Short mmCIF file of N, CA and C in Angstrom, two decimals:
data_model
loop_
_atom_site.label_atom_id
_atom_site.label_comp_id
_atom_site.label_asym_id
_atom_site.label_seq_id
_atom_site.Cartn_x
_atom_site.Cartn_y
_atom_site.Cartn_z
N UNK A 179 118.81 145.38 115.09
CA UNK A 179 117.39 145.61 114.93
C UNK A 179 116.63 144.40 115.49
N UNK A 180 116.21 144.66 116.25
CA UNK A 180 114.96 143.54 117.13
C UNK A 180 114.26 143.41 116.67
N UNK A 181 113.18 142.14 116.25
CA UNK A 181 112.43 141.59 115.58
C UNK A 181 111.40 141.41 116.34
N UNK A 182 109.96 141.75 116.22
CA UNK A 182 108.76 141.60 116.84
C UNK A 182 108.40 140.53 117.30
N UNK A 183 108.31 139.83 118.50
CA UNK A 183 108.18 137.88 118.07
C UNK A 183 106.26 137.99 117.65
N UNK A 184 105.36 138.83 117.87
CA UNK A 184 104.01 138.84 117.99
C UNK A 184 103.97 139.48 116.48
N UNK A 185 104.50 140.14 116.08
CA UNK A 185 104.35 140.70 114.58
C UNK A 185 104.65 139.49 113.82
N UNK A 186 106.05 138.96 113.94
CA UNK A 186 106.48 137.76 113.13
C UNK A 186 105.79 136.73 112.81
N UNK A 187 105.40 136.35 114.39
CA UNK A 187 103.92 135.51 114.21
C UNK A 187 103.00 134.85 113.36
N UNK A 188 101.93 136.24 113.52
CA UNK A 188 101.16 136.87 112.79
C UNK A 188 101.72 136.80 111.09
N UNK A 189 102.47 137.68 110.56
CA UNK A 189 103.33 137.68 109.24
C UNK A 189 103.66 135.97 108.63
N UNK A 190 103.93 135.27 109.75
CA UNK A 190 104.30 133.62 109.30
C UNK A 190 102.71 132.93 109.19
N UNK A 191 102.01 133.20 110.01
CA UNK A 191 100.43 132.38 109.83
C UNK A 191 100.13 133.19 108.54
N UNK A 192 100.11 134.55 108.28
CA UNK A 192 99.45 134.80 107.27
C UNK A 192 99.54 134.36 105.55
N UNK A 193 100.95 134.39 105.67
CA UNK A 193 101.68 134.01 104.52
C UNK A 193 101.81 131.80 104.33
N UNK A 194 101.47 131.83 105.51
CA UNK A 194 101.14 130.11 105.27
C UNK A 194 99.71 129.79 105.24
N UNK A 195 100.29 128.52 104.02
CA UNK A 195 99.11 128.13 103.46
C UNK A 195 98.39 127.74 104.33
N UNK A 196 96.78 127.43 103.97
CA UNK A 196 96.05 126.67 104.66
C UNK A 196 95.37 125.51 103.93
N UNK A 197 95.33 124.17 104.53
CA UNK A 197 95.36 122.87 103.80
C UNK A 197 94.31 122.62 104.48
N UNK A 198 93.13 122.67 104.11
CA UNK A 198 91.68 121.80 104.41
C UNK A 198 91.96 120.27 104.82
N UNK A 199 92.19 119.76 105.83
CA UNK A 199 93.24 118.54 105.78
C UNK A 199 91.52 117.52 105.74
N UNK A 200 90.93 117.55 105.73
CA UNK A 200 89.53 116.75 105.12
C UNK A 200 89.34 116.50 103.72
N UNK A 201 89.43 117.18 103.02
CA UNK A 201 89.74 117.65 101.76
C UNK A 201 91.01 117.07 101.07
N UNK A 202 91.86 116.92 101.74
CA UNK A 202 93.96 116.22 101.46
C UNK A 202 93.12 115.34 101.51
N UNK A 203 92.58 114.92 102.88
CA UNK A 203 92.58 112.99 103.19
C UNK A 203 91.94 112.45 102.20
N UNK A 204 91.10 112.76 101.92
CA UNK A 204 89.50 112.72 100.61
C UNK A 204 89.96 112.73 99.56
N UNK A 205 91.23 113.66 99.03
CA UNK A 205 91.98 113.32 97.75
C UNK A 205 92.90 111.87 98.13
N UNK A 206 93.62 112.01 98.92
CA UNK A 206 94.90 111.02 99.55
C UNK A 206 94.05 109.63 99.45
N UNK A 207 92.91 109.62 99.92
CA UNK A 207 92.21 108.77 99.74
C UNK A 207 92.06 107.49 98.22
N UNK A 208 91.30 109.16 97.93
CA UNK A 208 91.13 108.65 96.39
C UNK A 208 91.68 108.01 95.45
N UNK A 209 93.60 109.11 95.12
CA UNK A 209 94.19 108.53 94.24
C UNK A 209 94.64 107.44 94.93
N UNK A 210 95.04 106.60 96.28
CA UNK A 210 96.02 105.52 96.67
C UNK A 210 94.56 104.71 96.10
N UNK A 211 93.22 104.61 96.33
CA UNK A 211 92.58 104.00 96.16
C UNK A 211 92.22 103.41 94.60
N UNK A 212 92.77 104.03 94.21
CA UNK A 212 92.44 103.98 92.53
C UNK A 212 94.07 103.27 92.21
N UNK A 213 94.63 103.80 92.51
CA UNK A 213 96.15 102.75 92.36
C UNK A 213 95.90 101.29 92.45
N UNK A 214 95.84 101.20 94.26
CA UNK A 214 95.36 99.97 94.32
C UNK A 214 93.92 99.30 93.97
N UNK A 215 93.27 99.73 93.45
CA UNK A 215 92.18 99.22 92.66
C UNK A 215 92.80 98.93 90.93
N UNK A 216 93.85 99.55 90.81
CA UNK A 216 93.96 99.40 88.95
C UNK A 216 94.99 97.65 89.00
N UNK A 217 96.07 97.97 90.39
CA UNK A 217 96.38 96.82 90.85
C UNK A 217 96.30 95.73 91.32
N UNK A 218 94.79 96.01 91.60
CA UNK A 218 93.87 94.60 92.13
C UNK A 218 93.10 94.23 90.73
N UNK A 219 92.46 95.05 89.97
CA UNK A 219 92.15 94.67 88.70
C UNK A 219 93.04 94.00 87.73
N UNK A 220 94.37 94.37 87.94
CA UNK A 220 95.33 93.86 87.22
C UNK A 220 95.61 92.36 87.65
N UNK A 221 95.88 92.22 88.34
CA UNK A 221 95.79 91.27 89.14
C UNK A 221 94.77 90.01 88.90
N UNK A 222 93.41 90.27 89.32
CA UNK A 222 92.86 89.49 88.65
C UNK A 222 91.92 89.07 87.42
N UNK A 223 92.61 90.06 86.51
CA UNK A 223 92.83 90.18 84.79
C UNK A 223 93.77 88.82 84.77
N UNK A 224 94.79 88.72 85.15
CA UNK A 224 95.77 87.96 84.96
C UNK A 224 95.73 86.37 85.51
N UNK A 225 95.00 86.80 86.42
CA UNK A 225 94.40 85.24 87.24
C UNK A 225 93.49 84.78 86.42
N UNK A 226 92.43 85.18 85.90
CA UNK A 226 91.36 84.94 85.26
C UNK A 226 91.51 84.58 83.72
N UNK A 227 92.34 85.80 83.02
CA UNK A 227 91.84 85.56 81.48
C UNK A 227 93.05 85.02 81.18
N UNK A 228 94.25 84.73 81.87
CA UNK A 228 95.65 83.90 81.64
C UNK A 228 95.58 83.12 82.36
N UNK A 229 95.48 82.48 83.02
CA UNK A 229 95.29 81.49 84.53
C UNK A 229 96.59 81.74 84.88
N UNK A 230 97.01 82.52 85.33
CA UNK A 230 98.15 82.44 86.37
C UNK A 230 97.70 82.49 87.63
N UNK A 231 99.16 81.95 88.31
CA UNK A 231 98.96 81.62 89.91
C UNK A 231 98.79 83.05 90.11
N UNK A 232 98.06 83.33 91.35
CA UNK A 232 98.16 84.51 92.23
C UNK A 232 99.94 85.10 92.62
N UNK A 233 100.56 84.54 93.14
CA UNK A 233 101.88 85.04 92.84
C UNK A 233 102.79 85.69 91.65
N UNK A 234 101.99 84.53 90.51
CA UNK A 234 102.81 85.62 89.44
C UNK A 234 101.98 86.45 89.28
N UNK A 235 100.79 86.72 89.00
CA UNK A 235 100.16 87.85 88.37
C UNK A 235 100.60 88.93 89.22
N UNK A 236 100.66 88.77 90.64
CA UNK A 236 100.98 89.88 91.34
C UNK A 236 102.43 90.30 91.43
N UNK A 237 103.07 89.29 90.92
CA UNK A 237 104.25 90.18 90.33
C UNK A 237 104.46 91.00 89.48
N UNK A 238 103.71 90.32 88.05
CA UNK A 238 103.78 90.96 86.72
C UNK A 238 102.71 92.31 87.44
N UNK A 239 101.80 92.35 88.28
CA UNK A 239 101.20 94.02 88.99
C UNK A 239 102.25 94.70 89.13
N UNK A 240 102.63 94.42 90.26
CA UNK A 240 103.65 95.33 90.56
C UNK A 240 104.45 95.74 89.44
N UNK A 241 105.14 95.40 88.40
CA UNK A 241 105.53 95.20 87.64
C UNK A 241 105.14 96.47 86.83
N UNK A 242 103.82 96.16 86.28
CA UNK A 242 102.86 97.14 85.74
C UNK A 242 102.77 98.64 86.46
N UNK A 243 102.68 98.46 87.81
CA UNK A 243 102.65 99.57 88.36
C UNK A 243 103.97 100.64 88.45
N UNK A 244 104.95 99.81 88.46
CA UNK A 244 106.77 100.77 88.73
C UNK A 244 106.29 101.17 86.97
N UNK A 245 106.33 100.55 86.12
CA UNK A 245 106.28 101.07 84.73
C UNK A 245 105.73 101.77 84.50
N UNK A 246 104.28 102.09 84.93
CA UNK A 246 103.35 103.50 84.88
C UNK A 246 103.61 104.54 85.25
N UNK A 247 104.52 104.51 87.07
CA UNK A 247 104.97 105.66 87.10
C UNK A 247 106.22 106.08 86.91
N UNK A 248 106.76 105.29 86.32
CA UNK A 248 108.15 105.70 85.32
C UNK A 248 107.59 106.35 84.06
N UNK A 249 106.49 105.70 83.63
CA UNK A 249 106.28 106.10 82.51
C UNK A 249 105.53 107.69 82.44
N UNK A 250 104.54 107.72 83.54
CA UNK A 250 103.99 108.93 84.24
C UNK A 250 105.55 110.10 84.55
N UNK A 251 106.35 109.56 85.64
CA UNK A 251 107.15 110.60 85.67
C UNK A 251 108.25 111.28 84.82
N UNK A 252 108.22 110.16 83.67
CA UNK A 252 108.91 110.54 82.13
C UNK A 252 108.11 111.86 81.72
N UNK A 253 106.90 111.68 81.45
CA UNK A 253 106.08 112.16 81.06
C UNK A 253 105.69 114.32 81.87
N UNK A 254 106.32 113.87 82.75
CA UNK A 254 105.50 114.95 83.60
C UNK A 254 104.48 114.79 84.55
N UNK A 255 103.27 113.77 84.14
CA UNK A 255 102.33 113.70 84.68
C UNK A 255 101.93 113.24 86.46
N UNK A 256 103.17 112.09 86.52
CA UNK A 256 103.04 111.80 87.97
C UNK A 256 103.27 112.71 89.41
N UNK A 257 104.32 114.11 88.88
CA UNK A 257 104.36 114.91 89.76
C UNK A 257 103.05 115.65 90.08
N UNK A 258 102.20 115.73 89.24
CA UNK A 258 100.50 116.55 89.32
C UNK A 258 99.72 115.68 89.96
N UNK A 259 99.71 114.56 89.77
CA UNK A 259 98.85 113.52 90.20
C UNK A 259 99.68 113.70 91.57
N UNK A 260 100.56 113.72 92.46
CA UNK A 260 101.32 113.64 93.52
C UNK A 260 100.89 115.07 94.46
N UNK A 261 100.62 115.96 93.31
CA UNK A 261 100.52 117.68 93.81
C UNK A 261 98.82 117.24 94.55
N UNK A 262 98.19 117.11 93.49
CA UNK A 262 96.38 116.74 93.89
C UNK A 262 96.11 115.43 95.04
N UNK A 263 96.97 114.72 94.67
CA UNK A 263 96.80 113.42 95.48
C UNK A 263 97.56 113.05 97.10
N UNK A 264 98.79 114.07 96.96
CA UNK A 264 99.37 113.95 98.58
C UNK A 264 100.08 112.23 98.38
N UNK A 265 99.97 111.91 99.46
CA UNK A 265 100.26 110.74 99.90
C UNK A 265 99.37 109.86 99.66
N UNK A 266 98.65 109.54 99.25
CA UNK A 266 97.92 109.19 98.00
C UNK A 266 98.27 108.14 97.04
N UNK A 267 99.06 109.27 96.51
CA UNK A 267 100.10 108.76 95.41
C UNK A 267 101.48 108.61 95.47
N UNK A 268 101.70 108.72 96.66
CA UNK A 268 103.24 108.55 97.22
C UNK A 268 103.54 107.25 97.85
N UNK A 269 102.69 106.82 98.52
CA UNK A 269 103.13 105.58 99.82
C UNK A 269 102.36 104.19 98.85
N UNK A 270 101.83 104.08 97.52
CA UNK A 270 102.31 103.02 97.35
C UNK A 270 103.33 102.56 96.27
N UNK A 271 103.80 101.32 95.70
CA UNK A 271 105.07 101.14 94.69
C UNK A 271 105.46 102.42 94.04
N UNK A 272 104.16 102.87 93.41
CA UNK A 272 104.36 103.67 92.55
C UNK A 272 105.02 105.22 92.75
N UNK A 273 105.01 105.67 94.03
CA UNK A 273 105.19 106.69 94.76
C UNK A 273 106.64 106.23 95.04
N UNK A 274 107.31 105.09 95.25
CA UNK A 274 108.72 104.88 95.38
C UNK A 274 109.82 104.54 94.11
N UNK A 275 108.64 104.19 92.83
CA UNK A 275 109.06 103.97 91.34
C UNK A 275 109.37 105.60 90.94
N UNK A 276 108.30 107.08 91.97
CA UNK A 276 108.59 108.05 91.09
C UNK A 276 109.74 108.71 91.94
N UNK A 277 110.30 107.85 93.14
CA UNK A 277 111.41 108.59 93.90
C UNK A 277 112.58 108.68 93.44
N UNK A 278 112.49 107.11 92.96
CA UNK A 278 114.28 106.64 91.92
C UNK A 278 114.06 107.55 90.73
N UNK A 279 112.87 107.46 90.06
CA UNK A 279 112.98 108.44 88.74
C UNK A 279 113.24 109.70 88.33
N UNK A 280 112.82 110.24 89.52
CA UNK A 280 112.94 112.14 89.03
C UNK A 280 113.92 112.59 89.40
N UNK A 281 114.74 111.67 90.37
CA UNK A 281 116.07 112.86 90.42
C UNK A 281 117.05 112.04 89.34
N UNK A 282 116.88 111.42 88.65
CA UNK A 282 117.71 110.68 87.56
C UNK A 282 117.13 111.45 86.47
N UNK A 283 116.04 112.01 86.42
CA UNK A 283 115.52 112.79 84.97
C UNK A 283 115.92 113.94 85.28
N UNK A 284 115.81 114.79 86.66
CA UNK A 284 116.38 115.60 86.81
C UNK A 284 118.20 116.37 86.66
N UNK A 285 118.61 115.14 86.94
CA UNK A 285 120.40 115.11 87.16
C UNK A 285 120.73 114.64 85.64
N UNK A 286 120.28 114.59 84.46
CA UNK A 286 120.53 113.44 83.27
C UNK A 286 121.20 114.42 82.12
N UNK A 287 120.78 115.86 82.65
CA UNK A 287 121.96 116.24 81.71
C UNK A 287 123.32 116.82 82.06
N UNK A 288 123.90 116.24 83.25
CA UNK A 288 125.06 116.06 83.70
C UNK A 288 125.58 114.41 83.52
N UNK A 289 124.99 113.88 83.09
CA UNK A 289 125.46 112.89 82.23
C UNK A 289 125.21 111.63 83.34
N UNK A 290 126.07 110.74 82.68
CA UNK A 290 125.22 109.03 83.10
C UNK A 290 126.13 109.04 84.30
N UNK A 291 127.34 108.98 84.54
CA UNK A 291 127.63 108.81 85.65
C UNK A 291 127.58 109.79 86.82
N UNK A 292 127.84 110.90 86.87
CA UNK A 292 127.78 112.41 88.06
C UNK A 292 126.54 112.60 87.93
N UNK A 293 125.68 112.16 86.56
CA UNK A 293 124.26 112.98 86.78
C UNK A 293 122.82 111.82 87.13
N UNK A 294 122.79 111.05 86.61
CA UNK A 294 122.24 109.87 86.77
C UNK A 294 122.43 109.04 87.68
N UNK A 295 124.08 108.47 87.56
CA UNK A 295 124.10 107.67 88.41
C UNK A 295 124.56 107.72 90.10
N UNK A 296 124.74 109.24 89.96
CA UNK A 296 125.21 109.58 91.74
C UNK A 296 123.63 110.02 92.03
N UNK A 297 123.04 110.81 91.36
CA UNK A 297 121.81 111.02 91.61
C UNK A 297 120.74 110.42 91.62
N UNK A 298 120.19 109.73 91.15
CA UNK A 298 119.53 108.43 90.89
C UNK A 298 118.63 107.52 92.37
N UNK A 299 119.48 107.82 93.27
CA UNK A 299 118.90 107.15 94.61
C UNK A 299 118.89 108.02 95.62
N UNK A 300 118.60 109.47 95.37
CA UNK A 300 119.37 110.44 96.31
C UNK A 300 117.90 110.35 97.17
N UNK A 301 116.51 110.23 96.76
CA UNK A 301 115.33 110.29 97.76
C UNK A 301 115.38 108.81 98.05
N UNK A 302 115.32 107.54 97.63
CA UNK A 302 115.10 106.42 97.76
C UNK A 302 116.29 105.97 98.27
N UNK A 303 117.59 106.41 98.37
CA UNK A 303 118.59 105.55 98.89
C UNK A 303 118.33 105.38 100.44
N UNK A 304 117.84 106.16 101.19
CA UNK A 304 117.70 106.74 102.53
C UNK A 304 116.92 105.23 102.96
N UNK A 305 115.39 105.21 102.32
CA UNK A 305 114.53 104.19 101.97
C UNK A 305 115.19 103.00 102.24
N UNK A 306 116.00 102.76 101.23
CA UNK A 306 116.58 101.58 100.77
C UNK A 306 117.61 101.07 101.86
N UNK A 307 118.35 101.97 102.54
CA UNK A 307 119.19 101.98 103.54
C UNK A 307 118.79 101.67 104.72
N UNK A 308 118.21 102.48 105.08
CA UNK A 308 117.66 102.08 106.35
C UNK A 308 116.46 100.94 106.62
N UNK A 309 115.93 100.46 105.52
CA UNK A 309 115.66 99.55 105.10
C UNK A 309 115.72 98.02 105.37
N UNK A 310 116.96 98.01 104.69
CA UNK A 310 118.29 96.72 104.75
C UNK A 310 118.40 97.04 106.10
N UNK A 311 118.64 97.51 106.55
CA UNK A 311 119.30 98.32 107.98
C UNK A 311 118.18 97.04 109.31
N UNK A 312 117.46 97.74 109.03
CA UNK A 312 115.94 97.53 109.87
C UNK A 312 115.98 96.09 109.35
N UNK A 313 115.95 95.57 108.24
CA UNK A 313 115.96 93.89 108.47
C UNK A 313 116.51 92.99 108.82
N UNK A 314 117.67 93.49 109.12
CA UNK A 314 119.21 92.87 109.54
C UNK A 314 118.66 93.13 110.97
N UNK A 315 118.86 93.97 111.63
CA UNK A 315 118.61 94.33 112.60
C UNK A 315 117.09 92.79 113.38
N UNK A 316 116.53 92.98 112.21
CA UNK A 316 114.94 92.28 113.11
C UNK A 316 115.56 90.62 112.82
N UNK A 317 115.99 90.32 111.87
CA UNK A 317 116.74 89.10 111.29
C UNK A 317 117.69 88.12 112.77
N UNK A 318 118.61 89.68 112.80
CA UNK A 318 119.11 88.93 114.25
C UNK A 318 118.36 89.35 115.79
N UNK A 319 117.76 89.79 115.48
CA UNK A 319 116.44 89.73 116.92
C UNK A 319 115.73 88.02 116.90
N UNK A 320 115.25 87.95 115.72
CA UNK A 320 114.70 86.86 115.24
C UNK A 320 115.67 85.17 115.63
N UNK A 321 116.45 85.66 114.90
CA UNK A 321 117.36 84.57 115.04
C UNK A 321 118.03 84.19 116.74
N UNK A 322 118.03 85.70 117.45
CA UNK A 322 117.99 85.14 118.51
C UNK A 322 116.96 84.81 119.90
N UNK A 323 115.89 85.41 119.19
CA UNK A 323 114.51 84.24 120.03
C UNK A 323 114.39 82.80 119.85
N UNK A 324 114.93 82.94 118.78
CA UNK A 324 114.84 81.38 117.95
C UNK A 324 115.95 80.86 119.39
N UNK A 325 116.82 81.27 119.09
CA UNK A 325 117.85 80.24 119.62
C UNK A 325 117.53 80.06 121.06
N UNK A 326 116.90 80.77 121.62
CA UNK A 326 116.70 80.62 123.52
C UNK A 326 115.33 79.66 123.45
#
């Protein structure tokens, strides 16, 4: 049976969504902006009413931030905020705090080791890999401009 390629088409545009991509950016916008605004507030909360150096406070941020959306994707909540927000809420810490988390909450009742711990890095290992990968790589680029 031969398949229409002009019917199929048609049948695939209709049945796909349509994403106001003005509207994404304008959310995408928003929530990364409010992240890093709760993280810049945090930040200098910590400079100010503790006197810490700028380095630590912005550690103990970051800090603050992996914990929220651990604590968010415990919760349920960070996948909605991710649904409304796009990339948004994905591309900063917190968007890579909810990568390690959900397939470890997901896989957890196959237990700590097959379910947790093989699963656990299955979106972020890639990240993490190629990563290391890419710095090694620029490390000895580096090291050998240096040397000429």
């Amino acid at each position: 049976m031969e398949i229409n390629k002009k019917a199929y088409g048609e049948y695939v545009k209709k049945l796909t969504p349509k994403n106001p991509l003005g509207k994404d950016m304008l959310k995408a916008f928003l929530v990364g902006g409010v992240i890093c605004a709760l993280g810049q507030m945090s930040t200098m909360w910590m400079m100010n009413r503790w006197g810490m150096e700028k380095e630590t406070a912005q550690t103990w941020t970051q800090l603050e931030l992996i914990l929220a959306s651990v604590l968010l994707t415990g919760w349920n909540l960070y996948p909605g905020l991710v649904k409304w927000g796009g990339a948004g809420a994905l591309v900063p810490i917190t968007g890579f705090a909810n990568s390690v988390v959900s397939p470890a909450i997901e896989y957890r009742t196959e237990g700590h080791v097959f379910g947790i711990g093989v699963k656990i890095f299955t979106i972020a290992g890639p990240v993490i890999l190629f990563g290391v990968f890419a710095s090694w790589i620029l490390g000895i680029l580096y090291w050998a401009v240096q040397m000429l």
